[in-house]
Amino acid sequence: MSLNAYKAAQAATEDPRVTEYRIFGQVTGALLNAKESNAIGTPLVEAVDWNRRLWRTLAADCMDDRNTLTQDVRAKIISLSLWVSKYSRSVTREKAPLDPLIEINRNIMQGLQAS
């Protein structure tokens, strides 16, 4: 079985929460690597941008009327997405620490794991 076929089968059968957890793990790992290596320039921007794109995708999903989360939870995710976007600019432009982005992602991962 080719790798692409395996990935397609996995995507078709994987629980959405497991998928979200896995993606958050990958993105958070990239942020941790950037932090541990004191990344600057492109490596830092790429890690922060990947995290920002993840949150932007979550926010877009929460704006879809077909999303089954409560309005309150959807609003909180959108609010967090806006904060992540704003704080990400501080990280890349003003050298703000990555810790708050990592912490938020870890909290979300704990919530996904508990469900």
Short mmCIF file of C-alpha atoms in Angstrom, two decimals, residues 48-100:
data_model
loop_
_atom_site.label_atom_id
_atom_site.label_comp_id
_atom_site.label_asym_id
_atom_site.label_seq_id
_atom_site.Cartn_x
_atom_site.Cartn_y
_atom_site.Cartn_z
CA VAL A 48 4.48 30.54 14.26
CA ASP A 49 2.71 30.78 10.90
CA TRP A 50 1.77 27.08 10.98
CA ASN A 51 0.22 27.63 14.40
CA ARG A 52 -1.60 30.74 13.19
CA ARG A 53 -2.97 28.86 10.16
CA LEU A 54 -4.23 26.06 12.42
CA TRP A 55 -6.09 28.55 14.59
CA ARG A 56 -7.41 30.43 11.55
CA THR A 57 -8.78 27.12 10.22
CA LEU A 58 -10.46 26.37 13.55
CA ALA A 59 -12.01 29.84 13.59
CA ALA A 60 -13.31 29.44 10.03
CA ASP A 61 -14.84 26.10 10.99
CA CYS A 62 -16.50 27.71 14.00
CA MET A 63 -18.09 30.33 11.75
CA ASP A 64 -19.80 27.60 9.72
CA ASP A 65 -23.43 27.12 10.75
CA ARG A 66 -23.01 23.35 10.36
CA ASN A 67 -20.51 23.29 13.26
CA THR A 68 -22.14 21.35 16.11
CA LEU A 69 -20.26 23.02 18.97
CA THR A 70 -22.26 25.35 21.16
CA GLN A 71 -22.30 29.02 20.21
CA ASP A 72 -20.35 29.81 23.38
CA VAL A 73 -17.54 27.37 22.61
CA ARG A 74 -17.40 28.49 19.00
CA ALA A 75 -17.14 32.13 20.09
CA LYS A 76 -14.33 31.29 22.52
CA ILE A 77 -12.37 29.46 19.82
CA ILE A 78 -12.77 32.41 17.46
CA SER A 79 -11.64 34.76 20.22
CA LEU A 80 -8.59 32.60 20.92
CA SER A 81 -7.81 32.54 17.21
CA LEU A 82 -7.82 36.33 17.10
CA TRP A 83 -5.55 36.49 20.13
CA VAL A 84 -3.17 33.90 18.63
CA SER A 85 -2.95 35.94 15.44
CA LYS A 86 -2.21 39.16 17.32
CA TYR A 87 0.28 37.56 19.71
CA SER A 88 2.01 35.78 16.84
CA ARG A 89 2.90 39.16 15.37
CA SER A 90 4.48 40.08 18.71
CA VAL A 91 6.55 36.89 18.59
CA THR A 92 7.85 37.45 15.07
CA ARG A 93 8.28 41.24 15.26
CA GLU A 94 9.06 41.95 18.91
CA LYS A 95 10.62 38.67 20.03
CA ALA A 96 7.83 37.92 22.52
CA PRO A 97 8.19 34.45 24.08
CA LEU A 98 6.57 31.42 22.47
CA ASP A 99 5.41 30.07 25.84
CA PRO A 100 1.85 31.48 25.74
#
